[in-house]
Short mmCIF file of N, CA and C in Angstrom, two decimals:
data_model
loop_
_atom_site.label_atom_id
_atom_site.label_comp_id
_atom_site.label_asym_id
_atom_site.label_seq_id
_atom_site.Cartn_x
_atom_site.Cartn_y
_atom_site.Cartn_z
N UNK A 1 -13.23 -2.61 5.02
CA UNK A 1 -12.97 -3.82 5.80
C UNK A 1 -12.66 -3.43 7.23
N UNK A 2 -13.23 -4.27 8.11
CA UNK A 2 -12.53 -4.35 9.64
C UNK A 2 -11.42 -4.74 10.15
N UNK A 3 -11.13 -4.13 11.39
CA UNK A 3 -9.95 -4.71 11.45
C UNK A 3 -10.29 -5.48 12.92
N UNK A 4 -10.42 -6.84 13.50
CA UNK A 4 -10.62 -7.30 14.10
C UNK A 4 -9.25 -7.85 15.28
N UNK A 5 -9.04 -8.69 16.19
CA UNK A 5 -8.63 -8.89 17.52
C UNK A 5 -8.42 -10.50 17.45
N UNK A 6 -7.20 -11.27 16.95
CA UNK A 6 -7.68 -12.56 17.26
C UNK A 6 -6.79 -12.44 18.64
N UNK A 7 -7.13 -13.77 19.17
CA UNK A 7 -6.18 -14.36 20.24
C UNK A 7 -5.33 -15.70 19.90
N UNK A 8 -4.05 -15.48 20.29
CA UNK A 8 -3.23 -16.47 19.68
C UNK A 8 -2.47 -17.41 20.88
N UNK A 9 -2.01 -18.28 20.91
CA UNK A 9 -1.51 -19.30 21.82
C UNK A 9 -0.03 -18.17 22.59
N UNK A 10 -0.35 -18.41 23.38
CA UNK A 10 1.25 -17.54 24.24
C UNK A 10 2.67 -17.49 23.68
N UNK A 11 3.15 -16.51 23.57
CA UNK A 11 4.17 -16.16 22.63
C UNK A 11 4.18 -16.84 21.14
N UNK A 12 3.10 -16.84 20.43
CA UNK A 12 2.90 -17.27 19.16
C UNK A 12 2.77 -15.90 18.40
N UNK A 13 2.64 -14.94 19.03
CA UNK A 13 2.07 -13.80 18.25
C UNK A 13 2.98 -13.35 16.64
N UNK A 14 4.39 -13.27 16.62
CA UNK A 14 5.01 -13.32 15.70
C UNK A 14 4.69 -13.91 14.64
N UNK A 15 4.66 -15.45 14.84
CA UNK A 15 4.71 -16.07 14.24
C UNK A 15 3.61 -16.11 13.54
N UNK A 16 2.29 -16.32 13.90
CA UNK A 16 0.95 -15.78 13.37
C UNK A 16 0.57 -14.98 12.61
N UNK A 17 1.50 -13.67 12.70
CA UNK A 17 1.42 -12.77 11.96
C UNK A 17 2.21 -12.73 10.65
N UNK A 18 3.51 -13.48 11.04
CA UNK A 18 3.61 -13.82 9.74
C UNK A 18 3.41 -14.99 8.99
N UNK A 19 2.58 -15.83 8.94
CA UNK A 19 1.54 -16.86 8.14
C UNK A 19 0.46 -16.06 8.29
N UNK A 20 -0.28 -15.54 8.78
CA UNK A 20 -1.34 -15.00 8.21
C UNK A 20 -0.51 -13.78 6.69
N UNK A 21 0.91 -13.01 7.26
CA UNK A 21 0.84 -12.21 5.88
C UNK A 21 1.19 -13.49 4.85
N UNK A 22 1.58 -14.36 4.67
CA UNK A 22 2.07 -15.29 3.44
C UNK A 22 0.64 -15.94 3.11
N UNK A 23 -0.62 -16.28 3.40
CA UNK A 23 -1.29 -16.51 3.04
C UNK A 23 -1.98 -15.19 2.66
N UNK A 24 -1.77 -13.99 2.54
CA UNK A 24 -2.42 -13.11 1.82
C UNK A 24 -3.48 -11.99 2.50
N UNK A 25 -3.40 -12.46 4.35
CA UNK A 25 -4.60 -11.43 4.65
C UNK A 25 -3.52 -10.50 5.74
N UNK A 26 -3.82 -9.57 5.26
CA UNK A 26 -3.36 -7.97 6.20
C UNK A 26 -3.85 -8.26 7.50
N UNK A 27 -2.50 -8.01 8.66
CA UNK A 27 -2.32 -8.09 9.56
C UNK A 27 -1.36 -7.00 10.42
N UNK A 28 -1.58 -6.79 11.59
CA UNK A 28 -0.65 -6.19 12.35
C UNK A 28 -0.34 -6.42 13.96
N UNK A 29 1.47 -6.83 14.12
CA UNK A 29 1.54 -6.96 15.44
C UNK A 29 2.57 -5.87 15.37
N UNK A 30 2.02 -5.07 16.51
CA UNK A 30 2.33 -4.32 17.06
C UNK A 30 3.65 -4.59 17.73
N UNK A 31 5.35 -4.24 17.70
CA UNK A 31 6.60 -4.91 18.42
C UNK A 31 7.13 -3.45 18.87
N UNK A 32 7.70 -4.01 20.11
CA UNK A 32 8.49 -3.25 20.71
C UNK A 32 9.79 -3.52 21.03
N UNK A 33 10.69 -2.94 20.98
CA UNK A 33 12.34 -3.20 20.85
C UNK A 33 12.27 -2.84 22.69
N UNK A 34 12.78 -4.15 23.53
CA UNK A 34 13.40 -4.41 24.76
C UNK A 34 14.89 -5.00 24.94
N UNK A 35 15.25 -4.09 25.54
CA UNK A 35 16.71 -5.03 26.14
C UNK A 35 16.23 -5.99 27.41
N UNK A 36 16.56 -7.32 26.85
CA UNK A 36 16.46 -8.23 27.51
C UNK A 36 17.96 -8.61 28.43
N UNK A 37 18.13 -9.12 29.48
CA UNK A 37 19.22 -9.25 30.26
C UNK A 37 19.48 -11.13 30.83
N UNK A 38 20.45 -11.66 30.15
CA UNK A 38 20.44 -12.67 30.75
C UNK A 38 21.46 -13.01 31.91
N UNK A 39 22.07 -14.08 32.38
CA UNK A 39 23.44 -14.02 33.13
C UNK A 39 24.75 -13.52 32.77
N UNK A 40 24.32 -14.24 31.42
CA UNK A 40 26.36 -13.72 31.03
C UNK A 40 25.88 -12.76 29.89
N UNK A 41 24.83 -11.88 29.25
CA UNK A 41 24.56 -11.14 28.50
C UNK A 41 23.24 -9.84 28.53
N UNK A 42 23.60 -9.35 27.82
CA UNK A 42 22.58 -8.41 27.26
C UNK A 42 21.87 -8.32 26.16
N UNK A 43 21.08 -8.09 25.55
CA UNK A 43 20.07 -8.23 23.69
C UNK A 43 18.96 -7.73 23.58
N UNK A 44 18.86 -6.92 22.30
CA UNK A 44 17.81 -6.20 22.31
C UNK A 44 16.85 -7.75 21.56
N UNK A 45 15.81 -7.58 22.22
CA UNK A 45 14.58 -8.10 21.55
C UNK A 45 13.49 -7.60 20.72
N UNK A 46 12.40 -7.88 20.06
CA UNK A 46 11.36 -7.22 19.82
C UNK A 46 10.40 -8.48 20.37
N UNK A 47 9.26 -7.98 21.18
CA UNK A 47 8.60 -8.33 21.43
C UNK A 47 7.42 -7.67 21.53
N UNK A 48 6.41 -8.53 21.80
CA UNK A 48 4.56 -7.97 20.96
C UNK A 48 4.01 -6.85 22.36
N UNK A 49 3.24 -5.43 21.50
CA UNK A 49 3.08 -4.74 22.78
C UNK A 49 1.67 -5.37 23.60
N UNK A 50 1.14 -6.10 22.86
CA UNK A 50 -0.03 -6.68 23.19
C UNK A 50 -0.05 -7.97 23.30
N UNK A 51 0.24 -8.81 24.25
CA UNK A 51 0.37 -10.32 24.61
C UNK A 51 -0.66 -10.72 23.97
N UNK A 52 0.01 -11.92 23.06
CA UNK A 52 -1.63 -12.89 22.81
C UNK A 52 -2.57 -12.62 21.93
N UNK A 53 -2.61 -11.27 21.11
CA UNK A 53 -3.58 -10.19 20.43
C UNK A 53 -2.18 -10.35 19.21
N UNK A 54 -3.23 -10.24 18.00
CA UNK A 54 -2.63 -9.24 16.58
C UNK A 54 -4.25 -9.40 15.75
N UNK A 55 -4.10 -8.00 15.44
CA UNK A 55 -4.65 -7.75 14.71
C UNK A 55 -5.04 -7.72 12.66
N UNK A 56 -6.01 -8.41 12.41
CA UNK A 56 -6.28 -8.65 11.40
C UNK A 56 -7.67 -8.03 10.56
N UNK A 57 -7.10 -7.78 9.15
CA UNK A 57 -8.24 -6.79 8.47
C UNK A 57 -8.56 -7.57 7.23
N UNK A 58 -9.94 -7.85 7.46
CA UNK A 58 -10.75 -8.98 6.79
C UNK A 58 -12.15 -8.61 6.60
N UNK A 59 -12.64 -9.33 5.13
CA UNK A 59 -14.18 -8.67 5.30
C UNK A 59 -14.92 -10.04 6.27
N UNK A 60 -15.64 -9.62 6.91
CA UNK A 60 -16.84 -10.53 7.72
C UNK A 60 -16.71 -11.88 7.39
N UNK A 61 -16.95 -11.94 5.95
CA UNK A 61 -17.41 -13.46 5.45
C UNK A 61 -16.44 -14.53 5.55
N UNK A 62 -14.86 -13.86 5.51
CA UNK A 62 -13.68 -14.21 5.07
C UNK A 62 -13.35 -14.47 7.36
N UNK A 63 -13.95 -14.17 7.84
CA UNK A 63 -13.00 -14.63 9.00
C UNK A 63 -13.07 -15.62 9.60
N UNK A 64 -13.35 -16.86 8.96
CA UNK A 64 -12.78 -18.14 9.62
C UNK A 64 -11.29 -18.53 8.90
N UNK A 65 -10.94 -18.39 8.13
CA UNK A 65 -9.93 -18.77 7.11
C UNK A 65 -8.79 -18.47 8.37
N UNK A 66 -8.56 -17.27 9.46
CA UNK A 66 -7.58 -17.28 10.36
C UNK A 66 -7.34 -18.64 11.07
N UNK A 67 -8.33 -19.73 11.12
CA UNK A 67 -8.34 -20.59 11.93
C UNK A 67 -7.28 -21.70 11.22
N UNK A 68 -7.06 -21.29 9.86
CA UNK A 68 -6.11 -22.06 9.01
C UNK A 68 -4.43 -22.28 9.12
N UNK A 69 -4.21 -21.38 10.37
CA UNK A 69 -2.94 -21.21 10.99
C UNK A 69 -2.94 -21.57 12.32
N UNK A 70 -1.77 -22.22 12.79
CA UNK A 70 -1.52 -22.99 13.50
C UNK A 70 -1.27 -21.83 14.68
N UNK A 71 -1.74 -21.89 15.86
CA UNK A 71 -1.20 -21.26 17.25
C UNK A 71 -2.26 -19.75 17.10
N UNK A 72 -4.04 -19.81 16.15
CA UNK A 72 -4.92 -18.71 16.42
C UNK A 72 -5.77 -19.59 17.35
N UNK A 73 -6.05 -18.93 18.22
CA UNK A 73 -6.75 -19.35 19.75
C UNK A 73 -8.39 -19.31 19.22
N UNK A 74 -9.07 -17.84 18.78
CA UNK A 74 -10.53 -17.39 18.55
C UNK A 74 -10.09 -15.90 18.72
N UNK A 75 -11.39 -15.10 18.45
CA UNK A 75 -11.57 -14.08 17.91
C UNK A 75 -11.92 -13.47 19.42
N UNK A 76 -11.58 -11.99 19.78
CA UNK A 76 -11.54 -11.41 20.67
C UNK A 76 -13.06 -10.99 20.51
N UNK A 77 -14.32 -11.34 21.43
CA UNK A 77 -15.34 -10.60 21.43
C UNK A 77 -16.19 -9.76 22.53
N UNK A 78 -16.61 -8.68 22.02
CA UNK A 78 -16.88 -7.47 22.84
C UNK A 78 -18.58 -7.55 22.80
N UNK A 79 -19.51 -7.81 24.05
CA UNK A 79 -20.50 -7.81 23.85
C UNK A 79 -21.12 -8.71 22.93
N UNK A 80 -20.65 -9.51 23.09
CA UNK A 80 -21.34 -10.98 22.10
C UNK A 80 -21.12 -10.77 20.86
N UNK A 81 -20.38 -9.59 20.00
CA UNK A 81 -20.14 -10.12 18.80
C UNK A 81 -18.31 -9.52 18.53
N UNK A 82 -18.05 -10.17 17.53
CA UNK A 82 -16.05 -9.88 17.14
C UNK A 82 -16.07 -8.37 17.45
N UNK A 83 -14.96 -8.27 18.57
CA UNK A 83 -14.59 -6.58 18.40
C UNK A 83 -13.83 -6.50 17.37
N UNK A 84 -14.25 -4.98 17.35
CA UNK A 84 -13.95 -4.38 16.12
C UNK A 84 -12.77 -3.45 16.04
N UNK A 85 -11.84 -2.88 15.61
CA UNK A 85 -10.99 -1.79 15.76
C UNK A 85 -10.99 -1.02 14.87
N UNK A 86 -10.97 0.25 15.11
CA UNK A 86 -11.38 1.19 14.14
C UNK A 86 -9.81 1.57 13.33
N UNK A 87 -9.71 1.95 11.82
CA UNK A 87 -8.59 2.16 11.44
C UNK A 87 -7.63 3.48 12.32
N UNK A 88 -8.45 4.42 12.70
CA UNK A 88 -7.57 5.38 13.68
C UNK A 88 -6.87 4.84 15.00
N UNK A 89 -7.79 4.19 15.50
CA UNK A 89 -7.00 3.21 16.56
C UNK A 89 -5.71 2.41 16.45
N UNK A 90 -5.66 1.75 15.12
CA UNK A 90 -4.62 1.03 14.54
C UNK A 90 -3.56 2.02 14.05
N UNK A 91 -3.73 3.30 13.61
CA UNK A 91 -2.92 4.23 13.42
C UNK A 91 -2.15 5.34 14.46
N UNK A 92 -2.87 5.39 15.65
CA UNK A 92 -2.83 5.32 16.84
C UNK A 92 -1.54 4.78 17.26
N UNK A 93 -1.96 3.52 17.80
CA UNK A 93 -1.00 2.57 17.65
C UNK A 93 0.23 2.91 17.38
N UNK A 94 0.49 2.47 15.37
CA UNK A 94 1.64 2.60 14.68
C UNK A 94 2.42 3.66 14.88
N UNK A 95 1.95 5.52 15.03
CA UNK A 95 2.43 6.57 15.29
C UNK A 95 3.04 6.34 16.47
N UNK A 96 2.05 5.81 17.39
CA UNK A 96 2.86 6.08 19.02
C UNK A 96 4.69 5.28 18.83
N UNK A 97 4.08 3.98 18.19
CA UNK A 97 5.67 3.53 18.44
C UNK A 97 6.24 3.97 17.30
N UNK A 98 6.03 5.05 16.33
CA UNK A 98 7.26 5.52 15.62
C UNK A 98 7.88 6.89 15.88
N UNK A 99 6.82 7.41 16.91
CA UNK A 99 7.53 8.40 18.04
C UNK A 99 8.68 7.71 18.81
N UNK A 100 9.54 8.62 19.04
CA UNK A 100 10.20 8.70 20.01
C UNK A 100 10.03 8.92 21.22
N UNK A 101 9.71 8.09 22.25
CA UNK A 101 9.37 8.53 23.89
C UNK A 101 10.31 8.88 24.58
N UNK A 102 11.45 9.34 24.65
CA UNK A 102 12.37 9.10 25.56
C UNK A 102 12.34 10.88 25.45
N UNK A 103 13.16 11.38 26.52
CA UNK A 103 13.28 12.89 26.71
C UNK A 103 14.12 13.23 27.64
N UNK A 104 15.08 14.63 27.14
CA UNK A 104 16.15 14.55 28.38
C UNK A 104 15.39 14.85 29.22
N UNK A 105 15.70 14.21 30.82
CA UNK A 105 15.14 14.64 32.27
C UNK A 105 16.07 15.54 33.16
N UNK A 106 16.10 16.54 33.79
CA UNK A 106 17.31 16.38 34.77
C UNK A 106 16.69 15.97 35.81
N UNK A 107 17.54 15.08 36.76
CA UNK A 107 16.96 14.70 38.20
C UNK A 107 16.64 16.20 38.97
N UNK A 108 17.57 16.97 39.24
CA UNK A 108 17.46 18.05 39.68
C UNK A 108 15.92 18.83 39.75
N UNK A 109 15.22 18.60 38.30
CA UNK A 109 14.30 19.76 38.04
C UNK A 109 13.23 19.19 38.85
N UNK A 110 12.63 17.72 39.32
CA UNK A 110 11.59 17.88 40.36
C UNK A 110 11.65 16.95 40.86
N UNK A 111 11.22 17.65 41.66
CA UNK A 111 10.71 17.26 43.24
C UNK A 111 9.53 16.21 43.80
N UNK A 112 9.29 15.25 44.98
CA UNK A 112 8.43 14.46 45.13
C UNK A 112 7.00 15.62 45.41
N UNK A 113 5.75 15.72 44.59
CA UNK A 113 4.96 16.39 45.31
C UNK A 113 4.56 17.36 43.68
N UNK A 114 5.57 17.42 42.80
CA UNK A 114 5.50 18.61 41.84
C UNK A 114 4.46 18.13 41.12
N UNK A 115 3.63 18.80 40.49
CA UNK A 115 2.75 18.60 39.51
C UNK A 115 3.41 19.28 38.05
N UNK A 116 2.97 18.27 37.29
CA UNK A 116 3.77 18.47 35.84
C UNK A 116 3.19 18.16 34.60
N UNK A 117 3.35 18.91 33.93
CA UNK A 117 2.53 18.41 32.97
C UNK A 117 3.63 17.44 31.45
N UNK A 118 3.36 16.47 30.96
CA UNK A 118 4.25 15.58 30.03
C UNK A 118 4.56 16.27 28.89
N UNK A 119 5.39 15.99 28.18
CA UNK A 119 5.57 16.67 27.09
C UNK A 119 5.50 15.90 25.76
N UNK A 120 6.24 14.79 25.82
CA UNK A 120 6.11 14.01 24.68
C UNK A 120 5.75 12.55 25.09
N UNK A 121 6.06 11.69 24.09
CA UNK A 121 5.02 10.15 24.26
C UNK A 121 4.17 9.95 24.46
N UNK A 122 3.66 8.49 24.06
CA UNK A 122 2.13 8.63 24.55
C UNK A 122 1.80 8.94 25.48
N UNK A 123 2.01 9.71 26.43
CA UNK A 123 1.23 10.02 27.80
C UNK A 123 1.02 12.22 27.41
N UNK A 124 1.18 12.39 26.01
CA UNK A 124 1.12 13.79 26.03
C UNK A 124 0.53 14.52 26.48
N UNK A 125 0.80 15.69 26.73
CA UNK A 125 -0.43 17.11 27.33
C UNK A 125 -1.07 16.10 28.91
N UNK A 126 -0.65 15.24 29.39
CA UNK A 126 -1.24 14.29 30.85
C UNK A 126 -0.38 15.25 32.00
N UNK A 127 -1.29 15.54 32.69
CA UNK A 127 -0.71 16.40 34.12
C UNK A 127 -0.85 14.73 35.13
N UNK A 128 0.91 15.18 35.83
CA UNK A 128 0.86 14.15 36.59
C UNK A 128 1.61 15.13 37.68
N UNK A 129 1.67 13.74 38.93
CA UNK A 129 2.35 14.47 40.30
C UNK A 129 3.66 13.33 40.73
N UNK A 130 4.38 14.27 40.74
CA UNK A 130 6.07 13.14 40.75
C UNK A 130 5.78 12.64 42.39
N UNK A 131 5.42 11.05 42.16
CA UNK A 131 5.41 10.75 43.92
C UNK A 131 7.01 9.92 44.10
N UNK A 132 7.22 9.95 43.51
CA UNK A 132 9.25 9.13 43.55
C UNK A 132 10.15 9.53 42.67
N UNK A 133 11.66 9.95 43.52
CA UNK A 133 12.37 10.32 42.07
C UNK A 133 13.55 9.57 42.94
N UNK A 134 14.27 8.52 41.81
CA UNK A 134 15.72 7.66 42.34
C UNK A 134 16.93 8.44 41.58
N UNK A 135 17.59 7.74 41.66
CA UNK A 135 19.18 7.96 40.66
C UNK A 135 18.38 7.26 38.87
N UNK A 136 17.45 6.55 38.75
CA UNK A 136 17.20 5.91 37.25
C UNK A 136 16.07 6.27 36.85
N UNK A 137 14.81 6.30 37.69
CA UNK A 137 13.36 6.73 37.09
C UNK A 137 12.92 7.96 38.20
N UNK A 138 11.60 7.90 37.79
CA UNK A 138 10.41 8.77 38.28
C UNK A 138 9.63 7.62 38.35
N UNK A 139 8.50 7.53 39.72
CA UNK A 139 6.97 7.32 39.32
C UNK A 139 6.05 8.36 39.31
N UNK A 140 5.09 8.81 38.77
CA UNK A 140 4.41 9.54 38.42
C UNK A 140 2.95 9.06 38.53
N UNK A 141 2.28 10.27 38.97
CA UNK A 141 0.62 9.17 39.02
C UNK A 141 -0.22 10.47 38.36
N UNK A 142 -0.97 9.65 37.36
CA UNK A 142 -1.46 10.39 36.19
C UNK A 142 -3.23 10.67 36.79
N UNK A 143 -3.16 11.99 37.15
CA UNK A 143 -4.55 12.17 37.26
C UNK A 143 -5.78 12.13 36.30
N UNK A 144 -5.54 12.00 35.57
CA UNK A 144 -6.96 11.92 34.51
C UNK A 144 -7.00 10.52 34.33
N UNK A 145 -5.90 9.54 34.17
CA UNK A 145 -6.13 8.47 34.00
C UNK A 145 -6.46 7.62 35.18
N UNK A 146 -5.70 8.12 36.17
CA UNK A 146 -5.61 7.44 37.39
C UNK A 146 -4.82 6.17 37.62
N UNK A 147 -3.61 6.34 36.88
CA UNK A 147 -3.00 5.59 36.83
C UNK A 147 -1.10 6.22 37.61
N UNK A 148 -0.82 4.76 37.47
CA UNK A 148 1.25 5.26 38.12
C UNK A 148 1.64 4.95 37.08
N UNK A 149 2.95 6.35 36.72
CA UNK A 149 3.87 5.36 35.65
C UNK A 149 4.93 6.06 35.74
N UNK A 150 5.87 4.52 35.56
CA UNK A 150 7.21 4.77 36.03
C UNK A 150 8.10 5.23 34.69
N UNK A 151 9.04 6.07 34.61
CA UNK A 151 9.61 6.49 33.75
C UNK A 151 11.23 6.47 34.26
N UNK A 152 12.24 6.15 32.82
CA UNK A 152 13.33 5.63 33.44
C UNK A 152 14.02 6.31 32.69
N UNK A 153 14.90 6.80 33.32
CA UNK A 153 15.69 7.83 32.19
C UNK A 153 17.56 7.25 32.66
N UNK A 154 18.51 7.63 31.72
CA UNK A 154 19.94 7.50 31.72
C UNK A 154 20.69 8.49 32.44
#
């Protein structure tokens, strides 16, 4: 079976996922534990790492039946037909967030300019170049990806 991409109404994703598991078809949303900050508080949340997206594993014939739950938008499609996700991708996924990303830093050890290579989380074995270091994070800009990413340490 595939594992396909629906799209769901904005912050419905939870909920979707679980009526799709009580009606019986295998699903996965992906959550991430955030501390959320309000005026007079603090709270950890879980919220979806993928806005709007959960993923569902269904044979072909069987994928309209998602439309039987309240707050599924349509099916994510790639090149005119349902993308597809491969089971390593989805495992992918699950591993990354049952790693641990976090890592002691010392501010001390670098410098704006250093090239470095990552050690753990998903960004592993990625050589980056520290272009900011504060009293709370790093930004970092990842040459192979070509991307910035900010990292926040205690």
């Amino acid at each position: 079976m595939n594992w396909y991409v629906i799209y769901t109404k904005p912050k419905w994703e939870k909920k979707v996922a679980e009526k799709l598991t009580q009606i019986g078809i295998e699903c996965y949303c992906p959550l991430i534990t955030k501390v959320q900050q309000w005026s007079d508080r603090k709270k950890k949340v879980e919220m979806p790492l993928f806005n709007s997206y959960v993923f569902v594993q269904l044979p072909e014939i069987e994928r309209n039946t998602v439309f039987q739950i309240a707050g599924v938008v349509r099916y994510l499609f790639w090149l005119g037909k349902p993308a597809i996700v491969r089971d390593e991708e989805i495992n992918i996924i699950k591993n990354s967030l049952k790693s641990s990303n976090t890592a002691d830093i010392s501010v001390t050890s670098f410098r704006v300019g250093d090239k470095i290579k990552l050690e753990s989380g998903a960004f592993n074995n990625q050589s980056a170049i520290v272009q900011e270091v504060s009293n709370t994070y790093y930004i970092l800009f990842l040459e192979s990806l070509g991307c910035v990413l900010k990292i926040k340490y205690k």
